[in-house]
Structures are given as C-alpha cells and as structure tokens.
Coordinates of C-alpha atoms in Angstrom, one line a residue:
Chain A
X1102 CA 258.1 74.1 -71.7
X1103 CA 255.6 76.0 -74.0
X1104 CA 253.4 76.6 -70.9
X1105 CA 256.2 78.4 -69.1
X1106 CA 257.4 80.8 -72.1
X1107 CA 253.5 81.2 -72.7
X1108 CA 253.0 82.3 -69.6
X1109 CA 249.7 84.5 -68.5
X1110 CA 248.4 84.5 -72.2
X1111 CA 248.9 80.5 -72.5
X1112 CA 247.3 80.3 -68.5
X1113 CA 244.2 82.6 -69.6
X1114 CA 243.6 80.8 -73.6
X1115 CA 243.5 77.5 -71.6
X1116 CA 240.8 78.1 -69.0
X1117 CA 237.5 77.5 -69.5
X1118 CA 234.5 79.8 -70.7
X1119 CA 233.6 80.3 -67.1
X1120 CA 236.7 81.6 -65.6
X1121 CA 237.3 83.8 -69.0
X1122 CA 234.0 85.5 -68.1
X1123 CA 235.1 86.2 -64.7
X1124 CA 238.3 87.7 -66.0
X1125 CA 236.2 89.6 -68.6
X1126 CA 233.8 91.3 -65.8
X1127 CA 237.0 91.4 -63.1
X1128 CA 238.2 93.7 -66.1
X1129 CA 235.5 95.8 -66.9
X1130 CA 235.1 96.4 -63.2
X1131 CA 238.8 97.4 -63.2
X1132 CA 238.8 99.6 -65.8
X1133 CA 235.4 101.6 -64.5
X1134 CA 236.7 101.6 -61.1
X1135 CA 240.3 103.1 -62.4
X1136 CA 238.1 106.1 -64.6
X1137 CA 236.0 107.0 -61.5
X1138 CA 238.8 107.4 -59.2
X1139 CA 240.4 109.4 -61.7
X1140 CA 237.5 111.7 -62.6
X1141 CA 236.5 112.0 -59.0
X1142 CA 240.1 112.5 -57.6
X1143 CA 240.6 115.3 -60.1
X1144 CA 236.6 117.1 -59.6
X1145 CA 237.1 116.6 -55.4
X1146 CA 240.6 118.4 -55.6
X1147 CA 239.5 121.2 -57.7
X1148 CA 236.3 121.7 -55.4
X1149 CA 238.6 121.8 -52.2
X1150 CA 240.7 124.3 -54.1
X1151 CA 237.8 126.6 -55.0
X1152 CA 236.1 126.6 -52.1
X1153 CA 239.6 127.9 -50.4
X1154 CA 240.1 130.6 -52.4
X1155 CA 236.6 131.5 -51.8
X1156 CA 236.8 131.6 -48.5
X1157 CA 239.7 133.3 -48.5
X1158 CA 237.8 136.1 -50.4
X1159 CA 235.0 135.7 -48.2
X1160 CA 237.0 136.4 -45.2
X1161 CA 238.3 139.7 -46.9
X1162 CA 235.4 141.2 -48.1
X1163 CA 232.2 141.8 -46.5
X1164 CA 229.6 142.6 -48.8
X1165 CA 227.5 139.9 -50.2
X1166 CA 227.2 141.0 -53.5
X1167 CA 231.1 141.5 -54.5
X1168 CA 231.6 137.8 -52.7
X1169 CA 228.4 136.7 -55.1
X1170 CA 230.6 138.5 -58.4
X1171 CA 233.8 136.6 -56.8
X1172 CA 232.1 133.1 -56.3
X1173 CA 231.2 133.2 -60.3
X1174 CA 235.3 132.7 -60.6
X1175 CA 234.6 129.8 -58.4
X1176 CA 231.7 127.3 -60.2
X1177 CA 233.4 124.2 -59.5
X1178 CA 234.0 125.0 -55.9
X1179 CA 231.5 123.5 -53.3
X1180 CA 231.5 126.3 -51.0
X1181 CA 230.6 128.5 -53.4
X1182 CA 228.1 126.8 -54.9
X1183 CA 226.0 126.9 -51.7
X1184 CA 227.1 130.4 -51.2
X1185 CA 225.4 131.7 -54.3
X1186 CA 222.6 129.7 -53.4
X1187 CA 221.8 131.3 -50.7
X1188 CA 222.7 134.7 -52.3
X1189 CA 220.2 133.8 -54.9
X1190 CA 217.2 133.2 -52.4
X1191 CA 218.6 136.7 -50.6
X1192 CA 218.3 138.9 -53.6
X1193 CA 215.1 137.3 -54.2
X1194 CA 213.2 138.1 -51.3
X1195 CA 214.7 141.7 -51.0
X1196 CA 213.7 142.5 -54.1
X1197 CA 210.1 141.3 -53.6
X1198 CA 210.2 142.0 -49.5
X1199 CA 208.7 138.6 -48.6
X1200 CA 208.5 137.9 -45.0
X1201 CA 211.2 134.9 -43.1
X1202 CA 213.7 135.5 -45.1
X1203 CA 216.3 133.6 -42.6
X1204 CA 214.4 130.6 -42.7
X1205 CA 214.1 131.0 -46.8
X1206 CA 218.2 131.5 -46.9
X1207 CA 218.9 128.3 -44.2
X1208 CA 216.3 126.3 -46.6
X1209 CA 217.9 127.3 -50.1
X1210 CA 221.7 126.5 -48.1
X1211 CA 220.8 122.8 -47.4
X1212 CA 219.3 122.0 -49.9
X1213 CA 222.1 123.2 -51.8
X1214 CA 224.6 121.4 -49.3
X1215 CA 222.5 118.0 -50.2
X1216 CA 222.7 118.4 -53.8
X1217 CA 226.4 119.3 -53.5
X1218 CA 226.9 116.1 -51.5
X1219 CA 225.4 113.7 -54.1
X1220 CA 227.2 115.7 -56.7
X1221 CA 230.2 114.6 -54.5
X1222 CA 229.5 111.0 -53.9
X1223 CA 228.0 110.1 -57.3
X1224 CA 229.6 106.7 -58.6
X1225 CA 231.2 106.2 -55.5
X1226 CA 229.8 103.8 -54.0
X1227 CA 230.5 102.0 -57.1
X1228 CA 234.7 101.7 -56.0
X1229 CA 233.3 100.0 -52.5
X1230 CA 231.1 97.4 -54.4
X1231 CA 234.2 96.7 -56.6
X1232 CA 236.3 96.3 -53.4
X1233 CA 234.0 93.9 -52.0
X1234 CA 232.7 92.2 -54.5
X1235 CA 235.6 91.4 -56.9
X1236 CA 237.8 89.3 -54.7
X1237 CA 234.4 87.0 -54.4
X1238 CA 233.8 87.0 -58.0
X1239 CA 237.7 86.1 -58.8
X1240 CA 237.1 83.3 -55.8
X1241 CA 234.2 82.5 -57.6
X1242 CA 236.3 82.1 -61.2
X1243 CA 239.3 80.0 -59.5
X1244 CA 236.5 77.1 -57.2
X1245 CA 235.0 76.7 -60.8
X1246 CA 238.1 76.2 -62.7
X1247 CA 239.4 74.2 -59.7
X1248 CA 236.1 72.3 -60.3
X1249 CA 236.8 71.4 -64.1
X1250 CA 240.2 70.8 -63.7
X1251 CA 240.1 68.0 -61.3
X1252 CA 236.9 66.8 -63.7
X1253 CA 239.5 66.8 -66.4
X1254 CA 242.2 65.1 -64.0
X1255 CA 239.3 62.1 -63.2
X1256 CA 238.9 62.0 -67.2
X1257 CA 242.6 61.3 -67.8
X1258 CA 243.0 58.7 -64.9
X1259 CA 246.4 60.5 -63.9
X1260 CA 247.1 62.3 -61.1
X1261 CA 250.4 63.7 -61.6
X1262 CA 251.5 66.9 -61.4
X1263 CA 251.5 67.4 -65.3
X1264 CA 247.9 67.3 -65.2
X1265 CA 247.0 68.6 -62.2
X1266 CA 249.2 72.0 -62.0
X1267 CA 248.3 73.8 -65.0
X1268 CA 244.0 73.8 -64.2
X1269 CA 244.9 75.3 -60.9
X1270 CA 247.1 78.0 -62.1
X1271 CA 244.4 79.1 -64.8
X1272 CA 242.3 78.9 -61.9
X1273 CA 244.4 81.1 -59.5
X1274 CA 244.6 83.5 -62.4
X1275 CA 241.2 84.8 -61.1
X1276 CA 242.0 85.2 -58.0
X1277 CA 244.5 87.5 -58.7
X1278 CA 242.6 89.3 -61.3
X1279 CA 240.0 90.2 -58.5
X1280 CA 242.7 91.1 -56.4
X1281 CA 244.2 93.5 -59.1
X1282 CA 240.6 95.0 -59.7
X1283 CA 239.6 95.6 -55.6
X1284 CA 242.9 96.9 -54.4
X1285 CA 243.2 100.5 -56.2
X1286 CA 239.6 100.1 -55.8
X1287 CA 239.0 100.0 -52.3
X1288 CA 242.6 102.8 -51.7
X1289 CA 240.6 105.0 -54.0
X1290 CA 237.3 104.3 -52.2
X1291 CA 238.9 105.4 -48.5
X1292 CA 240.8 108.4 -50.1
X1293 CA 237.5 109.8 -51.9
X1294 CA 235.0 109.2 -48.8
X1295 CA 237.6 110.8 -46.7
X1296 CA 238.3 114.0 -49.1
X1297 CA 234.1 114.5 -49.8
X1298 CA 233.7 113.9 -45.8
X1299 CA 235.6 116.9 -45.1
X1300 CA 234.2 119.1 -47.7
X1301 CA 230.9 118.0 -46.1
X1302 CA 231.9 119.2 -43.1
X1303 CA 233.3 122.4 -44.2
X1304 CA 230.0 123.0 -46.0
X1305 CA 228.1 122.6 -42.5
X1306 CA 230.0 125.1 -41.0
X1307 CA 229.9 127.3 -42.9
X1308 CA 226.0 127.5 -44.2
X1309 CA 225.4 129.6 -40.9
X1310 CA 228.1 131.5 -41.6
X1311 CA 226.9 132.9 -45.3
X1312 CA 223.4 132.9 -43.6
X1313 CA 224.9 135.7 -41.3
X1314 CA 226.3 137.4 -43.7
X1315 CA 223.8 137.5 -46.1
X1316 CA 221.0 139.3 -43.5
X1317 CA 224.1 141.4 -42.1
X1318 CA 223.8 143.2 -45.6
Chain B
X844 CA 219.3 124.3 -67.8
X845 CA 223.0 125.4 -66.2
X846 CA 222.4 122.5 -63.9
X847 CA 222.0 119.5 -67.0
X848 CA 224.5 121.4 -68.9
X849 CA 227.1 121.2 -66.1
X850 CA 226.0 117.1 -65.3
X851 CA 226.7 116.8 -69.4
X852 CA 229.7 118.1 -69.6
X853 CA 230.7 115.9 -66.2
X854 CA 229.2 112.7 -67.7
X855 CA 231.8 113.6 -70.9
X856 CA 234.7 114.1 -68.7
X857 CA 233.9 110.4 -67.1
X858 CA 233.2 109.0 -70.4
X859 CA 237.4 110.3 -71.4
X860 CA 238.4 109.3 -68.3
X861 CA 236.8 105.6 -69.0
X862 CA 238.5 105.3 -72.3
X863 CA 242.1 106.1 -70.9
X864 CA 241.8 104.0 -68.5
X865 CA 240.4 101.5 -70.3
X866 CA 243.7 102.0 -72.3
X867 CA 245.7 101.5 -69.7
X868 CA 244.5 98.5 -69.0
X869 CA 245.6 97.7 -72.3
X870 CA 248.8 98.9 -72.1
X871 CA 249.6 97.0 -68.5
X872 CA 248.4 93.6 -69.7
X873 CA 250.4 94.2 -73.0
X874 CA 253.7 95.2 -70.4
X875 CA 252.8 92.1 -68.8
X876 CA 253.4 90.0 -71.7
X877 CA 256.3 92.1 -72.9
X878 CA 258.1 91.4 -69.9
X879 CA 257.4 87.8 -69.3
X880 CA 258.1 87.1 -72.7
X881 CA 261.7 89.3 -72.3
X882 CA 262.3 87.4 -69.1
X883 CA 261.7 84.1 -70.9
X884 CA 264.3 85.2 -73.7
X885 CA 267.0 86.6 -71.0
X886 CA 266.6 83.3 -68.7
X887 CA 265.9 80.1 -71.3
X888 CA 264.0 77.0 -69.8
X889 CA 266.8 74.1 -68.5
X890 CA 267.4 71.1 -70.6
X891 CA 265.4 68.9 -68.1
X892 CA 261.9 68.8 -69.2
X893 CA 259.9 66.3 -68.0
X894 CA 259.9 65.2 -64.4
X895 CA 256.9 62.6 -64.0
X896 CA 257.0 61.4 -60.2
X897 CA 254.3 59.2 -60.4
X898 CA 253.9 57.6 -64.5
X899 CA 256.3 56.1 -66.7
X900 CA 254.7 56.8 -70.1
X901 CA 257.1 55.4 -72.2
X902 CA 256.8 51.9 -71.0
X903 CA 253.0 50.3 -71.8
X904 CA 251.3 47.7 -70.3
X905 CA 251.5 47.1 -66.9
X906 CA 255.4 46.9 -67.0
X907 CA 255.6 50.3 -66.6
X908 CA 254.3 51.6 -63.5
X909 CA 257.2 51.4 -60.6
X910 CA 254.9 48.9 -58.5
X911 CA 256.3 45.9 -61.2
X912 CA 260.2 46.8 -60.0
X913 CA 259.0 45.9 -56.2
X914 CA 260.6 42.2 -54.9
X915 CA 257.7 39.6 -55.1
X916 CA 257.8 39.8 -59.5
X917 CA 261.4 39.1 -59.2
X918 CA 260.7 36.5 -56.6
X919 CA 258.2 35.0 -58.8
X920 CA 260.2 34.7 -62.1
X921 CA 263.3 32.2 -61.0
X922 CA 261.2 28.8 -60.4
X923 CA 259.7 30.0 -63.9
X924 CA 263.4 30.0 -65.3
X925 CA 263.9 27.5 -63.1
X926 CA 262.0 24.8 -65.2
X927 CA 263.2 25.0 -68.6
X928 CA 265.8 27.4 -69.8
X929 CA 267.8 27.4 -66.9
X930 CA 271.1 26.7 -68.7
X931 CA 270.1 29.2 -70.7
X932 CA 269.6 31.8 -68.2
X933 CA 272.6 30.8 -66.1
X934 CA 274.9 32.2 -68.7
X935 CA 273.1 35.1 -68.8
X936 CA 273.7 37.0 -65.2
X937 CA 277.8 36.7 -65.3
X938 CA 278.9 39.1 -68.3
X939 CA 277.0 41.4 -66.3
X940 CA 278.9 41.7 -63.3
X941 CA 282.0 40.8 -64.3
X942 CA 282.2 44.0 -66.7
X943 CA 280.6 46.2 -64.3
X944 CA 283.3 45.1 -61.5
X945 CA 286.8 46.1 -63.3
X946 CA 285.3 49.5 -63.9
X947 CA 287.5 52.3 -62.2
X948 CA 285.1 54.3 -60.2
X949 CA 282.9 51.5 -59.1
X950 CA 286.0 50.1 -57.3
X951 CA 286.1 53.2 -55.0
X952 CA 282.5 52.2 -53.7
X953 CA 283.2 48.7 -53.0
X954 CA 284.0 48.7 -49.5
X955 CA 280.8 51.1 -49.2
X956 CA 278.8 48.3 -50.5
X957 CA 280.5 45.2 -48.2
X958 CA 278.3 45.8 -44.9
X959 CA 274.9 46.9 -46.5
X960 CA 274.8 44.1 -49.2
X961 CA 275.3 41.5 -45.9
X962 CA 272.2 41.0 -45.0
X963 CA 270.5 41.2 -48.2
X964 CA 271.5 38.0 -49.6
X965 CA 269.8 35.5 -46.6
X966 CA 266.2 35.8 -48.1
X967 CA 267.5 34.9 -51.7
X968 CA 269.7 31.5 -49.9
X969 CA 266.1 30.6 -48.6
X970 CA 264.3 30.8 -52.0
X971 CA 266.1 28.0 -53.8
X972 CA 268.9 25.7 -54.3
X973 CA 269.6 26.2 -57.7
X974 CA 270.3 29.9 -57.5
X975 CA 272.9 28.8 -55.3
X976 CA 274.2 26.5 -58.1
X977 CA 273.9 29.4 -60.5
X978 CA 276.1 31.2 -58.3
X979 CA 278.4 28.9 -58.1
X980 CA 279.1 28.8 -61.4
X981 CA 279.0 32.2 -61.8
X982 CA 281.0 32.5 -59.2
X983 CA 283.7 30.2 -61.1
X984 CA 283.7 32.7 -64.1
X985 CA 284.1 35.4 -61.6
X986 CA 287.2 34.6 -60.3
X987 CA 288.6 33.5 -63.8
X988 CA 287.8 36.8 -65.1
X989 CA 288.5 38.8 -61.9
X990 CA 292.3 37.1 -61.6
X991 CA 294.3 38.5 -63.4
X992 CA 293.1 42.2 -61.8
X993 CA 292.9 40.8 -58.4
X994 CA 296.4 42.3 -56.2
X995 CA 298.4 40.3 -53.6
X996 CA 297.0 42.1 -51.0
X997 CA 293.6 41.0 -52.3
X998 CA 294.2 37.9 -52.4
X999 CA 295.5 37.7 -48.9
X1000 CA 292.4 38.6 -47.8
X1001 CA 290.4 36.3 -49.8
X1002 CA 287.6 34.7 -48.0
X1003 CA 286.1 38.2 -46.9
X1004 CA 286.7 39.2 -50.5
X1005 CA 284.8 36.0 -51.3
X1006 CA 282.3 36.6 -49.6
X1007 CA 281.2 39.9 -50.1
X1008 CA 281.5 38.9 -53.9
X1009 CA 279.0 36.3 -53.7
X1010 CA 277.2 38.9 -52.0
X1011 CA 277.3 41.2 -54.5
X1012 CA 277.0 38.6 -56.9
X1013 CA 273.1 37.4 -55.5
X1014 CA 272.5 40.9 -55.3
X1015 CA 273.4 41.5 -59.4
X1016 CA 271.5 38.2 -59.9
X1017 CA 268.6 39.7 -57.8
X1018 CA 268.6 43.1 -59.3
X1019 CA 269.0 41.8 -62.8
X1020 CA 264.8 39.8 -61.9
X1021 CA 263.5 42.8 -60.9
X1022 CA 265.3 44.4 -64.4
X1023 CA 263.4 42.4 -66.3
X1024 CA 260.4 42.7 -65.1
X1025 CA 260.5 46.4 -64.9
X1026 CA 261.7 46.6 -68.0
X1027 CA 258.6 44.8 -69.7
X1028 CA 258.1 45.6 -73.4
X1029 CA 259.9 48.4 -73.2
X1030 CA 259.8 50.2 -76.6
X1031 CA 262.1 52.5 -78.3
X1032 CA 265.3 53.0 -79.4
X1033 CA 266.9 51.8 -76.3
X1034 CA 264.7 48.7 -75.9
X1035 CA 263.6 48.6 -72.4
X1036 CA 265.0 50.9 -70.1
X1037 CA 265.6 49.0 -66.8
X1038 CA 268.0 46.2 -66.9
X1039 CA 269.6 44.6 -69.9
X1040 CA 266.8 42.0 -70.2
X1041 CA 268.5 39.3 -71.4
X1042 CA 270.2 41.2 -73.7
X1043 CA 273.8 41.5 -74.3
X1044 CA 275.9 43.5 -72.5
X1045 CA 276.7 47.1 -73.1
X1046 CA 279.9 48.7 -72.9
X1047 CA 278.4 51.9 -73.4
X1048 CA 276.1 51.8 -71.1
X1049 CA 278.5 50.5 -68.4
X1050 CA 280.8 53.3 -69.3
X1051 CA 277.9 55.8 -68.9
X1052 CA 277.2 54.3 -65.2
X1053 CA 280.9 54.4 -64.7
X1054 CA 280.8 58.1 -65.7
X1055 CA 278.0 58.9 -63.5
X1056 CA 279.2 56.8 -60.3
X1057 CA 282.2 58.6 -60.3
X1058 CA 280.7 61.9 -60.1
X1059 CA 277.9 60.3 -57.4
X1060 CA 278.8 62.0 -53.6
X1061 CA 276.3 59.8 -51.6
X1062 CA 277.2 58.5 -48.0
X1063 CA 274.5 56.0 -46.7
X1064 CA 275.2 57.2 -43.3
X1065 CA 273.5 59.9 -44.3
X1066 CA 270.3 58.0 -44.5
X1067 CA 267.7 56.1 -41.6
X1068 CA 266.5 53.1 -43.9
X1069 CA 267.3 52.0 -47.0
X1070 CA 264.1 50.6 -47.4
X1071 CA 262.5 51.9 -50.5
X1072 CA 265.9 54.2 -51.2
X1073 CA 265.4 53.9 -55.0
X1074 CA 265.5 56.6 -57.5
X1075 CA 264.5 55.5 -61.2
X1076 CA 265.8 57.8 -63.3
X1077 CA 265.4 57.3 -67.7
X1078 CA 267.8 58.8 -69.9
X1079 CA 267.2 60.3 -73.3
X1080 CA 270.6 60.0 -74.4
X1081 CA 271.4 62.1 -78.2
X1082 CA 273.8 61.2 -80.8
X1083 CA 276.4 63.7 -79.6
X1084 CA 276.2 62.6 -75.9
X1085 CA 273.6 65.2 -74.6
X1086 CA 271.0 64.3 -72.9
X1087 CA 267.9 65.8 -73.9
X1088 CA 265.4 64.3 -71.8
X1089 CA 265.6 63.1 -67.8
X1090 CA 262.6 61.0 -66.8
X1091 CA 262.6 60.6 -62.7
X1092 CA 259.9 57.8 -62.6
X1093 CA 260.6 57.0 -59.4
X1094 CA 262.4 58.8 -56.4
X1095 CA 263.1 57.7 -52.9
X1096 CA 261.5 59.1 -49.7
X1097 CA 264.7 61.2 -49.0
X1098 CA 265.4 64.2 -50.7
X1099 CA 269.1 63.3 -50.2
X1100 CA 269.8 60.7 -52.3
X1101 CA 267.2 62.4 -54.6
X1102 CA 269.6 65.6 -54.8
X1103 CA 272.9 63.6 -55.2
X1104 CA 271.2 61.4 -57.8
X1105 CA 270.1 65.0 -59.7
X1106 CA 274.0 66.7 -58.9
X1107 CA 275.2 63.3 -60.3
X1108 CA 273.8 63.7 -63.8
X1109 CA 274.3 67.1 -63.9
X1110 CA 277.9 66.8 -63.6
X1111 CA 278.0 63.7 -65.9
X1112 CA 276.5 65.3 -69.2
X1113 CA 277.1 65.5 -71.4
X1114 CA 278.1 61.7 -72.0
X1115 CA 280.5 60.5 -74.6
X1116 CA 279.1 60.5 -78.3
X1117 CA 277.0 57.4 -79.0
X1118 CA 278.1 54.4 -81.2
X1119 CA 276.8 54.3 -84.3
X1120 CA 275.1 51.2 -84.1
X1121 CA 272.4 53.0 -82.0
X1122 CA 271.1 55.0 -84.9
X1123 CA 270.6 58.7 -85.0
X1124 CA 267.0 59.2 -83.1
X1125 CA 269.2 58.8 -79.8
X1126 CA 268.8 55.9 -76.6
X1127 CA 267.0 55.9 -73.8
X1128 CA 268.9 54.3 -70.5
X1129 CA 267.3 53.7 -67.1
X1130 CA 269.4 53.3 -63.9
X1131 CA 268.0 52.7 -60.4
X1132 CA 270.2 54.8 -57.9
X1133 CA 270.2 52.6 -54.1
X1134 CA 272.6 53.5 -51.1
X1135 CA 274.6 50.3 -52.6
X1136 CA 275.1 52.0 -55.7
X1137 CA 274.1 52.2 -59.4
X1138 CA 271.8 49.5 -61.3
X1139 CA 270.7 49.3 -64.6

C-alpha cells in the first residue's frame, strides 16, 4: 500500500545504484537537450527574421553601401552577415585597386556562408545523439535492474508477484526516463535541421546575387 | 575580437537557457509528485491489501503451502485415526454438519449440491469399512438432530434425501481430512485457518459462511470441470466485523468462480461484531469456495 501512494519517488529510492545513474545521465541529457532547443529555436528564428528584412531592403535599394549601413540593423541575421562580408572584401580591394576582385568577393561569401552554417548547427548534433542514444541507455538502466531484481527474487525463494512486480517497475522507470529525454529531443532535432537547411539554402542563392551587386557598384 | 565577443555573449545566453531548463525539470518532476500524491488523496487504496496467489505466509512449516490441502494427505490420515482414537474422532465430524445443515441460506443450495456430490463419495466407500461405520453413526445423530426440521414433504421423499445426505455427509467427513491437514500449526488468533481441526464448533464462524453463502451467485453450469475449482480465501476478521485483511492463497483455474467468490465477500462485509471471547487483535477464518459450495 505504501508503494502505491509512494509512487515514482518510492519506485526511483528503491532501485539500485545502477539504474539511479541511468536516470541521473537520462536527466542531464534532458535538461541539455531542452536548453539547446530553446537557445537554438530562438537564435534560428531571429536569423530568418533578419535576413527577411534584409532582403527586403536589399530588393529596394541598389547601392551597396546604404544596404552595408542597413545590414548593421541586421547582425543577427544570416544573410546579412555574408552580405557585409562580401561588402567588406569589396571596399577593400577598391580602395587598394587589387586585381580579381570577383573571385576575392565569391571567396570572402563562402567562407562566410561556412562559418554561418557552423554558427547555425553548433550543438546540434548533440539533440540527435540524445534521440538515439537515450532510449538505449534507459534500455540499458531497466535489463540491469531487471537483472538484480530476479537476483533478489532467487535470494528470497519466492516467486510471487509481491516480489517480483516492484524490481520490474523500478526497472521500467528507465525506460521511460529515456523516452522522456529522446522525444522532445529528436522533434527539436527535425525542426532545427529543417529551419538551418533552409537558411542554408537561402544563403546559396543568394551569394551570387550580392556578388552581382557588389561589382554592379 | 567582434567575432569571440559575439560567441561569448551566445555561450551566456546557452548557459541561461541551461539553467531554466534545468528548472523546469525541477518543476515537472516536483508536478509529478504533486499530482500523484493529490491523486492518491482524492482516490484512497481499497481495504483489500494483500492478494498472495502463490504463498500462504501465515501458516509455517510445510502445512501451509496449498499442495498439503490436495486429496492423498487426507487419504493418508484415516487408517492413522483409524488405529487408536477412533472413538474419539468419530464424535468429532457430526457437530459439524449438523450445525452447518439447518442454516437458512445453505438450504437454498442444497439441491445444487445433490447431483455433483454423487459421484464423489465412491472413492471414499473403497478406502475403508470403518468410515462407513463412522457414517453410520453419524448418520444416526443426523437424523436425530435433523427431525424435528425435516417437513412431510421431506420425509416422503426420504430415501433420495437419504442419500444425498450420506453423500454430503462423506463429503463433510472428507473435507474436514483435508482441513486438518491444511490447517497444520496454524498460528494466530484464529488458530488455524482451514477447517475446525478438531476443534469445537463455531457458531460464529458458521454464521459468517451463512452470511457469505447467501450473498454467493455461482451456477456450476457455468463451469467445464470442477476439478481443481477451489478458491482459498483467509479472513482477517476485526473486532467490529470489518475485515481488514483478504488472503486469496489459492484460486481456481476459472476466473468465474474466482469473481463470484471476490463479489461474495464484498457484499458480505462487513460481518457481524465478534464475540468477545476472541479478544481484541481480531480472527483470521479460511473458507475453501468449490462449485458444491462453502468449506471451512
């Protein structure tokens, strides 16, 4: 009777040191998982916003250097970002009159693309380990406590279902601790890759684009 | 410089985010507890407790496991009784069934009983002549007792009626072995729990089984084989009449009789307050539940 009203407290404070560790890591993994889909959720919406309203402005105005004095509103903003990039290698080489300035612009634009893409995806592969991993690791948790629980069962000499049930449910307790830790895990995962895929996309098509524009001047 | 300053002041805004949701972890599992604990409050555990299917702790020694109620024990204890104290146990069977029999409810159920009980009794003829004898004289005291409560129309029909009393009479006799030996050294307040034992009998406990056979819906048509129908069930019967503890030690193969045996005792309880002369720490009482009916 004192199990039942316990309930998840009484199931965790009688499993063993094994399957507390699991729950302790299932956690941590939980809670790391939960702060980088927030952090990332809010820094990829605010980059797609930016980088509308820039090119928004870029669409309206034509010279280079008011869209460089607009894209300063913009720092968050991936599309700006490689925009003043490539402004910055522009202004460069006009003021010194270097020779291949195109291929100087496209260079400055990728590399800007590839360092706004890692900006993008940093700590997210972490959310597709966690959905992978933690169901395996709560698995791992419930075939041990499984594993002492029938030890204890063959200690007592009873089978019945007093001293059978309550090892297994500690047990399951893992299982459904790795659960809780890969499901937002694993939603947040597909939402992120999907959101930083497009902005990826949008910053390829458009690095010709400011290329353009930039020699246009 | 712009560049580590702006990878700072990300790293900070992942470090808040860590600790908030690091908080709400806290504040789910707390919720988690909260409620369970609320839901525990608003819907209070049942009476019933304990339901061991395959153990009966309460009874040591080898007594105690169901295997010792099976036939061959009982089998084995009458050329034992047989030797010595056979006057002795001779007197012993008949108060039994001839206070269970006047009971009102347990009339109801005798024509129930008549066809299944048939059959039962040609193994026991086989096993010795002096049960026979010990029948007989139970028998005597039967009808003495049985008599004055017997109608005309009864005793029109009298040598069915005979019959199926001697019947039921080998049956009590038979019932009452395996008692005994499932009973074993029983300890507690209530002695042992199956069968009297040897002991007296108790008009409290036959008003209990009385109680509970009258509110026991069970139609053995309902049922393929009787064999192994049992359900043991113990009793932790309080001062007032609640019972605060039901032991199913054994149950039968169909879910059946194991409902109407559960709907039964939760219609009887609470029983009638307990005579004094039991004390105050409360009884236990076993009864087997077979398509024939009630045992103790």
């Amino acid at each position: 009777m004192s199990e039942q009203s316990g309930g998840i407290v009484t199931m965790i404070a009688g499993a063993g040191l094994v399957v507390v560790m699991v729950l302790a890591v299932l956690i941590l993994f939980s809670i790391i998982s939960w702060a980088i889909i927030a952090w990332k959720f809010g820094f990829v919406r605010k980059s797609m916003k930016e980088s509308q309203d820039f090119l928004d402005s870029f669409f309206d105005q034509p010279n280079a250097d008011r869209l460089f004095a607009a894209s300063e509103n913009y720092r968050n903003g991936s599309l700006p970002r490689v925009f003043r990039a490539g402004y910055i290698e522009y202004s460069t080489g006009r003021d010194r009159a270097v020779s291949g300035v195109k291929e100087r612009i496209t260079l400055a634009i990728k590399r800007e693309v590839n360092a706004e893409s890692k900006r993008l995806t940093h700590m997210v592969p972490f959310l597709a380990t966690v959905g992978n991993t933690a169901p395996f690791i709560g698995l791992f948790g419930t075939v041990w406590g499984i594993m002492s629980s029938f030890q204890n069962i063959g200690l007592m000499q009873s089978a019945s279902l007093a001293a059978v049930a309550p090892g297994i449910s500690e047990a399951l307790v893992a299982t459904a601790t790795g659960l809780v830790a890969a499901i937002p895990a694993v939603m947040g995962y597909n939402y992120l890759t999907h959101q930083i895929g497009q902005i990826e996309r949008d910053m390829e098509d458009f690095a010709p684009d400011f290329v353009d524009s930039l020699l246009n001047q | 410089m712009q560049g580590r300053n702006e990878l700072k002041q990300e790293l900070r805004r992942f470090y808040t985010w860590l600790w908030l949701a690091a908080a709400a972890h806290v504040a789910l599992i707390a919720a988690v507890v909260a409620l369970q604990l609320l839901y525990v409050r608003m819907h209070p555990p049942m009476k019933i407790v304990n339901v061991s299917l395959v153990q009966m702790p309460g009874l040591p020694g080898p007594a105690g496991g169901p295997k010792s109620v099976e036939a061959p024990p009982a089998a084995e204890m009458p050329p034992e009784k047989a030797e010595a104290p056979a006057v002795t146990k001779v007197s012993e069977p008949p108060p039994q069934p001839v206070k269970k029999i006047p009971e009102p409810v347990a009339v109801k159920k005798i024509p129930e009983k008549i066809p299944l009980k048939a059959p039962e009794p040609t193994p026991k003829k086989e096993s010795a002549a002096d049960e026979q004898k010990r029948l007989q004289a139970a028998l005597d005291q039967l009808r003495k007792k049985t008599a004055a409560q017997q109608s005309p129309a009864n005793t029109a029909t009298g040598p069915t009626n005979l019959s199926s009393t001697l019947a039921n009479l080998q049956k009590k006799v038979a019932s009452q072995g395996a008692g005994t030996a499932y009973s074993g050294s029983g300890s507690g307040a209530g002695g042992g729990r199956y069968g009297s034992g040897g002991s007296a009998f108790d008009p409290y406990k036959a008003k209990i089984a009385g109680i509970i056979q009258g509110n026991w819906t069970f139609s053995k048509q309902m049922v393929r084989s009787t064999t192994g129908m049992e359900v043991y069930v113990s009793l932790l019967i309080m001062p007032d009449g609640t019972v605060s503890q039901i032991r199913y030690d054994k149950q039968s193969p169909s879910e059946y009789l194991n409902s109407s045996v559960r709907s039964a005792l939760k219609k009887s309880t609470p029983f009638p307050a307990l005579p004094r002369e039991y004390g105050t720490k409360g009884v236990w009482v076993g009864f087997v539940f077979t398509p024939e009916g009630i045992g103790r």
